[in-house]
CSV table of C-alpha atoms in Angstrom, one decimal:
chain,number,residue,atom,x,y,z
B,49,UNK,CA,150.2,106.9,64.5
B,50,UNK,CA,151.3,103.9,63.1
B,51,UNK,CA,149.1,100.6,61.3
B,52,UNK,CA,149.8,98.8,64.6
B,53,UNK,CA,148.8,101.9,67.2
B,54,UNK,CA,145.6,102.5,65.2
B,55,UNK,CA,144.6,98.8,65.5
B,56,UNK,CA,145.3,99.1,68.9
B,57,UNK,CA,143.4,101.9,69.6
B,58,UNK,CA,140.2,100.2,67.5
B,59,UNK,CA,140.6,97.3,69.2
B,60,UNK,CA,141.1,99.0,72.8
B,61,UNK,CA,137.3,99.4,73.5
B,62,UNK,CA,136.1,102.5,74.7
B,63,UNK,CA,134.2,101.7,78.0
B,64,UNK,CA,133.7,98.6,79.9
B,65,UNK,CA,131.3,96.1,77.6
B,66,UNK,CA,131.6,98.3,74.5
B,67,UNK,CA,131.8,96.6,71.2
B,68,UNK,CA,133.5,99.3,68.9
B,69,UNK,CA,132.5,98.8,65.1
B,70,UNK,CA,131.8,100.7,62.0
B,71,UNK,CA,129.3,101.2,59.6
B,72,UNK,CA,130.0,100.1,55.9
B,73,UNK,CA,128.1,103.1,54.7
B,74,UNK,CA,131.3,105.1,55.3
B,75,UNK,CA,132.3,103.9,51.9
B,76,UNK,CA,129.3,102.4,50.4
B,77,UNK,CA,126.1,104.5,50.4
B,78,UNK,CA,123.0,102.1,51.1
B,79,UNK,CA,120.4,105.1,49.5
B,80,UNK,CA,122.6,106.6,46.3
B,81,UNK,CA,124.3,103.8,44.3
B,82,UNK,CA,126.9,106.3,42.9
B,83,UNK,CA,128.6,107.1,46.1
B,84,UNK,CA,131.2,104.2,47.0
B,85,UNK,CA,130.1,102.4,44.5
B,86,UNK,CA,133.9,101.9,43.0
B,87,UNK,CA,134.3,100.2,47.1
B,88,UNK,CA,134.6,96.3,46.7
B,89,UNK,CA,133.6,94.5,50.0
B,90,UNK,CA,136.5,92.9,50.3
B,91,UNK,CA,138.4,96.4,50.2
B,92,UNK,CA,135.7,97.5,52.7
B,93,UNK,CA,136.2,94.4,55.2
B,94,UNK,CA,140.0,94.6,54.7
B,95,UNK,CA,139.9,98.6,55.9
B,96,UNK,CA,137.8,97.6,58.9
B,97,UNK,CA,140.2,94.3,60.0
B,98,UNK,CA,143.1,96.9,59.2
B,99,UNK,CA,142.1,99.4,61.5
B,100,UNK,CA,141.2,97.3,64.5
B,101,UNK,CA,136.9,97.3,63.9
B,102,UNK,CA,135.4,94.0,64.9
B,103,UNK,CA,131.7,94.8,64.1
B,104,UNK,CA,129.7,96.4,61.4
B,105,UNK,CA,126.1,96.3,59.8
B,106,UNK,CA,124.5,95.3,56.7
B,107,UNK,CA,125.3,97.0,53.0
B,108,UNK,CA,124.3,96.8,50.0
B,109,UNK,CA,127.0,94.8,48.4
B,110,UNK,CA,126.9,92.3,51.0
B,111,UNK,CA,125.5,88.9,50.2
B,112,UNK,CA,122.2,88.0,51.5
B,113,UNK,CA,122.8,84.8,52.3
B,114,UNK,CA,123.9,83.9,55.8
B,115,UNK,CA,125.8,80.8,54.3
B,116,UNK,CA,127.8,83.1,52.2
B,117,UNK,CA,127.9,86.2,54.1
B,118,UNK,CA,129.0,84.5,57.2
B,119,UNK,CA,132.4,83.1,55.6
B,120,UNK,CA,133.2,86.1,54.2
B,121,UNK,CA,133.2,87.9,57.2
B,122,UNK,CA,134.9,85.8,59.5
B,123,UNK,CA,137.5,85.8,57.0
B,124,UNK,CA,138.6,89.6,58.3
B,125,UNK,CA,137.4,89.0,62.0
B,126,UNK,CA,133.8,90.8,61.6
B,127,UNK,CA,130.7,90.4,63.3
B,128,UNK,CA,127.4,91.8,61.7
B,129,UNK,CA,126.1,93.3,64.6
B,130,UNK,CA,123.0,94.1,62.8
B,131,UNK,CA,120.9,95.7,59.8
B,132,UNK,CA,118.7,97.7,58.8
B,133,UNK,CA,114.7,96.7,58.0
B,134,UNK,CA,112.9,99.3,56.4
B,135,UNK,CA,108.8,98.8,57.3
B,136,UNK,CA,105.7,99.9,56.4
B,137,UNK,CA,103.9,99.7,59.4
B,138,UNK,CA,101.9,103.1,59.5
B,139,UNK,CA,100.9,102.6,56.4
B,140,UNK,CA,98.5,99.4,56.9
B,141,UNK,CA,99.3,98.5,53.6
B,142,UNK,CA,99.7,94.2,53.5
B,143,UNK,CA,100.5,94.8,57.1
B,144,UNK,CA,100.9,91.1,57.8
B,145,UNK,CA,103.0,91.0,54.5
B,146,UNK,CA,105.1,93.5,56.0
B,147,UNK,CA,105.7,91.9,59.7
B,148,UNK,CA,106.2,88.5,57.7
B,149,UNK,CA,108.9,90.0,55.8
B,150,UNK,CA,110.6,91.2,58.9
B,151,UNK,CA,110.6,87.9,60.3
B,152,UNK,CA,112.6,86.3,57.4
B,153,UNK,CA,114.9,88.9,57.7
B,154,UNK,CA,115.2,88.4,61.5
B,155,UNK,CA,116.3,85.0,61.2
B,156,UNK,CA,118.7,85.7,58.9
B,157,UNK,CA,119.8,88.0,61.1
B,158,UNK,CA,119.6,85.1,64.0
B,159,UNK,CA,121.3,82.8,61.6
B,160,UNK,CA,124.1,85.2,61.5
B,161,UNK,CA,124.7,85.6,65.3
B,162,UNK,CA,123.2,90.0,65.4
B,163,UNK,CA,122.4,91.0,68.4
B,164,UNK,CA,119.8,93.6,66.9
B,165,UNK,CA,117.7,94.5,63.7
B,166,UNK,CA,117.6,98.1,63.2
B,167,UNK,CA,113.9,98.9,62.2
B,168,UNK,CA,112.9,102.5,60.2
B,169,UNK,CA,108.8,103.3,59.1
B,170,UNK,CA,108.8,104.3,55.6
B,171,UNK,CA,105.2,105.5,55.7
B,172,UNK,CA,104.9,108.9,54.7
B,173,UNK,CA,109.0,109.6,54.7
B,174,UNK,CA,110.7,111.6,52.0
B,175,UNK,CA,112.3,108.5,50.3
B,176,UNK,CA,111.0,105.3,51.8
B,177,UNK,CA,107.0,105.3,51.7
B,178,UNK,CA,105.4,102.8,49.4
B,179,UNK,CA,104.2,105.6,47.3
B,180,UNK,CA,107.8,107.1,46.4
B,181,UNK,CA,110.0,109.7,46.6
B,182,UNK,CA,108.8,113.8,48.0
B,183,UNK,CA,109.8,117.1,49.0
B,184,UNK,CA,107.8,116.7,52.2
B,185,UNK,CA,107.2,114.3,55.5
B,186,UNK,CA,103.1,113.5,55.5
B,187,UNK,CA,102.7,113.4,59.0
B,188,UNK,CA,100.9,110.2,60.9
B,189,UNK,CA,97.3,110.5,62.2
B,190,UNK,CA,96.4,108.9,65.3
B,191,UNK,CA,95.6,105.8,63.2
B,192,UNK,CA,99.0,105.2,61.6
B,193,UNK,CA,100.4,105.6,65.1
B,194,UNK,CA,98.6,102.7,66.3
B,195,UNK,CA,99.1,100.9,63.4
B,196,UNK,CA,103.1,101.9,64.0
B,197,UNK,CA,102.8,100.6,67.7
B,198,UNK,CA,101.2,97.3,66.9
B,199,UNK,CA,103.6,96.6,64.3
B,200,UNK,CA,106.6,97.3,66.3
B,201,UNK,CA,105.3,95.3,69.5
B,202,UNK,CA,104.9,92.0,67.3
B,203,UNK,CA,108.2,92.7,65.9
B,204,UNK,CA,109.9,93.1,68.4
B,205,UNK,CA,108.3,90.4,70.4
B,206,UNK,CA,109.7,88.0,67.4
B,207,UNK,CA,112.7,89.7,68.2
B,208,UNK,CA,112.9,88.8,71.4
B,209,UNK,CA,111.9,85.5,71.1
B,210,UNK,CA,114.9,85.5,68.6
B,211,UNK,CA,117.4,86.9,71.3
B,212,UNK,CA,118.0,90.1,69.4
B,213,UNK,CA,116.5,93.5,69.8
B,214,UNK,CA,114.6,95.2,67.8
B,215,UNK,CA,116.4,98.8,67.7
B,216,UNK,CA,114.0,101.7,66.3
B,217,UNK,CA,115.8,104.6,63.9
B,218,UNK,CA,114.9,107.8,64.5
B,219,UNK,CA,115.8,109.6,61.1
B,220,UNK,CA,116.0,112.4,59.3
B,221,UNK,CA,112.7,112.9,56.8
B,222,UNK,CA,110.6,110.5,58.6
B,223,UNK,CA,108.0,110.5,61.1
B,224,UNK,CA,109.9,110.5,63.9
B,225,UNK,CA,112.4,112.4,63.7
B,226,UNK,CA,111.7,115.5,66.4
B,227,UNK,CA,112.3,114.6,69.9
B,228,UNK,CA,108.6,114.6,70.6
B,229,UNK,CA,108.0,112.2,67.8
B,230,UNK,CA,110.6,109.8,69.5
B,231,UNK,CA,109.0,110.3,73.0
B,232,UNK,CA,106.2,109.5,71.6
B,233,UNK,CA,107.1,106.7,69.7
B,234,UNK,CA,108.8,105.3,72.9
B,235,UNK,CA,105.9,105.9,74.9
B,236,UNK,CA,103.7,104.1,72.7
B,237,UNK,CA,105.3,100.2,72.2
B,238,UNK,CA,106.4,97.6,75.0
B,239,UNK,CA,109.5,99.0,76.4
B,240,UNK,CA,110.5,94.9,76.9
B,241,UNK,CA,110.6,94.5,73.0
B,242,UNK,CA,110.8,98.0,71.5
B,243,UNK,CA,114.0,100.0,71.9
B,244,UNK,CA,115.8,102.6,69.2
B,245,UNK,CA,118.8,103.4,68.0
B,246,UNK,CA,120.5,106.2,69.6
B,247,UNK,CA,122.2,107.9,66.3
B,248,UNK,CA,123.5,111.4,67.5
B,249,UNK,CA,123.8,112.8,64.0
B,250,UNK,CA,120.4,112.0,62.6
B,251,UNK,CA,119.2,113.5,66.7
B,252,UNK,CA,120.7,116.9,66.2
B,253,UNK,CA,119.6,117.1,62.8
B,254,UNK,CA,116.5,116.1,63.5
B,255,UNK,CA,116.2,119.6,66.0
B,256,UNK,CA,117.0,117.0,69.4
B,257,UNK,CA,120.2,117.7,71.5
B,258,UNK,CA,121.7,114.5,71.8
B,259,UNK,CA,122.5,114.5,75.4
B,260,UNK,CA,119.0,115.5,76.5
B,261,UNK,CA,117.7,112.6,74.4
B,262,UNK,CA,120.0,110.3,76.2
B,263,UNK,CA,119.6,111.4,79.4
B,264,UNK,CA,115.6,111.0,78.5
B,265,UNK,CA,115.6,107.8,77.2
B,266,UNK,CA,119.2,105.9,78.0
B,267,UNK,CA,116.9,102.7,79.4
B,268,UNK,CA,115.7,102.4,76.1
B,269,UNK,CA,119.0,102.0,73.8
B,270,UNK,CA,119.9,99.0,72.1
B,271,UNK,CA,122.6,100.5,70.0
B,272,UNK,CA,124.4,103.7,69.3
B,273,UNK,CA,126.0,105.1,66.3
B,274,UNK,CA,128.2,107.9,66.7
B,275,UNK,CA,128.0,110.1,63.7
B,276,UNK,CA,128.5,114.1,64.0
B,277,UNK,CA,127.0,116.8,62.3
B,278,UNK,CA,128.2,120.2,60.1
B,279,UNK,CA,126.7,123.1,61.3
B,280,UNK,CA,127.2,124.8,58.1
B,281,UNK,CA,125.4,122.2,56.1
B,282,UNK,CA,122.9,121.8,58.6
B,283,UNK,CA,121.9,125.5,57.8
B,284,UNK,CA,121.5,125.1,54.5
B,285,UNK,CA,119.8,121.7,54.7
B,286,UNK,CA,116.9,123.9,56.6
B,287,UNK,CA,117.3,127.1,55.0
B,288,UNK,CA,117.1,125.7,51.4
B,289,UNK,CA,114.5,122.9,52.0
B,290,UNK,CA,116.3,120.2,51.1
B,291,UNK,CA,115.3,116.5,51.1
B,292,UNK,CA,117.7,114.3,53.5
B,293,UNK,CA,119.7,113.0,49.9
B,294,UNK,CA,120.4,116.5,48.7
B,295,UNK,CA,122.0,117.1,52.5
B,296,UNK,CA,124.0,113.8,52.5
B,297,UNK,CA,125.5,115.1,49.4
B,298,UNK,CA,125.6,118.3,50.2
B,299,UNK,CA,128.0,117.0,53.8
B,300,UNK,CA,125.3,117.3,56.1
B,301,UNK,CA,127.2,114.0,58.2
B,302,UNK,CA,130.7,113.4,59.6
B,303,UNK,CA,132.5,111.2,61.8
B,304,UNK,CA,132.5,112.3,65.4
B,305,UNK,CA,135.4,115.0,66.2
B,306,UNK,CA,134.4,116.4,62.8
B,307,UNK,CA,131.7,118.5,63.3
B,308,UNK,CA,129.7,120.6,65.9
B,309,UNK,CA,128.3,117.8,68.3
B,310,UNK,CA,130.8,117.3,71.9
B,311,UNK,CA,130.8,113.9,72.5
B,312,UNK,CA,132.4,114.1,75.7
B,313,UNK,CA,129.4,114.7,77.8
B,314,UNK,CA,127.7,111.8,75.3
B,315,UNK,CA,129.7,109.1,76.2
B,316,UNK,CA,130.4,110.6,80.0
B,317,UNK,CA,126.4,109.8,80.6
B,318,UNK,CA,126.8,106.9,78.5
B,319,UNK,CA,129.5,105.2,81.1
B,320,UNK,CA,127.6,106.3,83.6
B,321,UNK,CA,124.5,104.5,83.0
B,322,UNK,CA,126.6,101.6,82.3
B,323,UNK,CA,125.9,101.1,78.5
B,324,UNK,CA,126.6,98.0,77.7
B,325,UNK,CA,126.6,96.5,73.4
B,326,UNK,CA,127.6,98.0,70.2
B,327,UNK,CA,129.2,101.7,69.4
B,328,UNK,CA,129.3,102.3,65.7
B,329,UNK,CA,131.1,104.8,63.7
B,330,UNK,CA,129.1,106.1,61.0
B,331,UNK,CA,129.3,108.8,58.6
B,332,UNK,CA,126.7,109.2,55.5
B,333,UNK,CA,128.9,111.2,53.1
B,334,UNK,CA,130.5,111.1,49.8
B,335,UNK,CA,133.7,108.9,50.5
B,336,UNK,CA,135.3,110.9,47.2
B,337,UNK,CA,135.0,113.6,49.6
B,338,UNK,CA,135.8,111.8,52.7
B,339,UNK,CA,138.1,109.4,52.2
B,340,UNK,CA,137.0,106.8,55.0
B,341,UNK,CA,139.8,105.6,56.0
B,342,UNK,CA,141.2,108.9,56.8
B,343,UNK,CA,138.0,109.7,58.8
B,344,UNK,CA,137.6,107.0,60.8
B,345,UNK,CA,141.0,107.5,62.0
B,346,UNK,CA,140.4,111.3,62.8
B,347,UNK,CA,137.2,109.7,64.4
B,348,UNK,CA,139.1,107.5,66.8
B,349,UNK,CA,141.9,109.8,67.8
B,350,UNK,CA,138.8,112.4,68.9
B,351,UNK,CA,137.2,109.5,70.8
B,352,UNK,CA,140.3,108.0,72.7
B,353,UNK,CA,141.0,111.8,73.4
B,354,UNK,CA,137.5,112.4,74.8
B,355,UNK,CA,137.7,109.1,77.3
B,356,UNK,CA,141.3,110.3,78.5
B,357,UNK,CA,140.0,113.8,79.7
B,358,UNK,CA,137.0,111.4,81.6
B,359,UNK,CA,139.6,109.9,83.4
């Protein structure tokens, strides 16, 4: 496949009213500074533009400025489609602090033309809670759901009011994680302001099959990243007790076509219920390892072959 094919194919979106992007954290690990941090963004960007991607989200080596960060990405033809906004909702810890916090960083959002802000709860998580890193998840009480629930419902209603959404992360080592731990999330918060993020990869880890989640809860997507899973690492990952870091390095992620997940029933449903926004390629792994660009090419030959058979 040549330069101009693989553009094409980038470029070429998957289903009606698909946005096809890709996540930054293919190269440049948002959680372990040691893991793409030899990536420069404009190396990053040019990779993206190169290979057809018109979206991607937030990274760490991106300026936080919209004035500067806008410039720079319309230079390669990139929209930041949105980022991610750790909270400590559950918690109740300077709750107004924390929902003030996710204001600012909704505007900026606003000020550079997202259409969502991906929102994770750090509170009791293995590497995110206030109180630092552990080995294990401290599970919510009926309180810290509440306080999870009110947080995301003013959020997301600031959100709203924004004209973005505010898209929830289910993810591995954190409260809700398990498929009952999303339901219940889901059922908890204003369905009008309060949707998630439908990541495959972190679904199946998290002990979910990704197309029963879907078909559960399709009304209720505002984005979907399509990342794929080793079986192999996944085994060790529960076998050995490790935290979500030690899988990452250990290859517990991939690009889709990579792993064990089929994404052809996935994004069969996902036409059906007439998906409409952003698709993102993601892959959390050692890019020393992976080399990115090489994946994401393997990724988009698997997904262009998975719409063909649909037709």
């Amino acid at each position: 496949m040549t330069g101009t094919d693989r553009a094409y194919a980038a470029h070429r979106p998957l289903m009606p009213n698909v946005s096809l992007g890709i996540s930054p954290i293919n190269w440049i690990n948002n959680d372990m500074n040691d893991l793409g941090d030899n990536y420069s963004v404009d190396a990053v960007l040019a990779d993206m533009r190169d290979m057809g991607f018109v979206g991607t989200e937030w990274c760490r080596k991106f300026p936080t400025e919209a004035h500067l960060l806008r410039p720079l990405l319309d230079t390669y033809g990139i929209t930041l489609a949105g980022a991610w906004k750790t909270v400590q909702f559950s918690t109740g810890i300077d709750f107004e602090q924390e929902l003030q916090d996710f204001r600012q960083y909704a505007l900026f959002l606003k000020e550079m033309g997202s259409d969502y802000v991906v929102v994770c709860d750090g509170g009791g998580s293995l590497h995110w809670d206030s109180a630092g890193p552990r080995r294990e998840v401290v599970p919510y009480d009926d309180t810290a759901w509440s306080r999870l629930a009110e947080g995301l419902n003013q959020a997301g209603q600031y959100a709203n009011e924004l004209g973005m959404k505010l898209a929830y992360h289910p993810h591995v080592g954190t409260n809700v994680e398990h498929p009952e731990a999303i339901a219940r999330l889901l059922a908890a918060t204003d369905a009008e302001v309060v949707s998630i993020v439908y990541d495959t990869g972190h679904i199946y880890a998290g002990g979910g099959d990704p197309l029963r989640i879907l078909e559960r809860h399709a009304h209720r997507i505002a984005c979907v990243h399509l990342k794929d899973v080793r079986e192999d690492a996944l085994s060790r990952f529960r076998e050995r007790g490790w935290t979500f870091i030690e899988a990452v390095r250990d290859g517990l992620f991939t690009v889709p076509g990579d792993g064990c997940i089929d994404f052809r029933p996935i994004l069969e449903l996902l036409s059906e219920r007439n998906y409409q926004g952003w698709m993102m390629i993601e892959a959390e792994q050692d890019p020393q390892q992976a080399e990115p660009r090489t994946y994401a090419e393997k990724a988009m030959q698997y997904l262009q072959s998975c719409m063909q058979t649909m037709r």
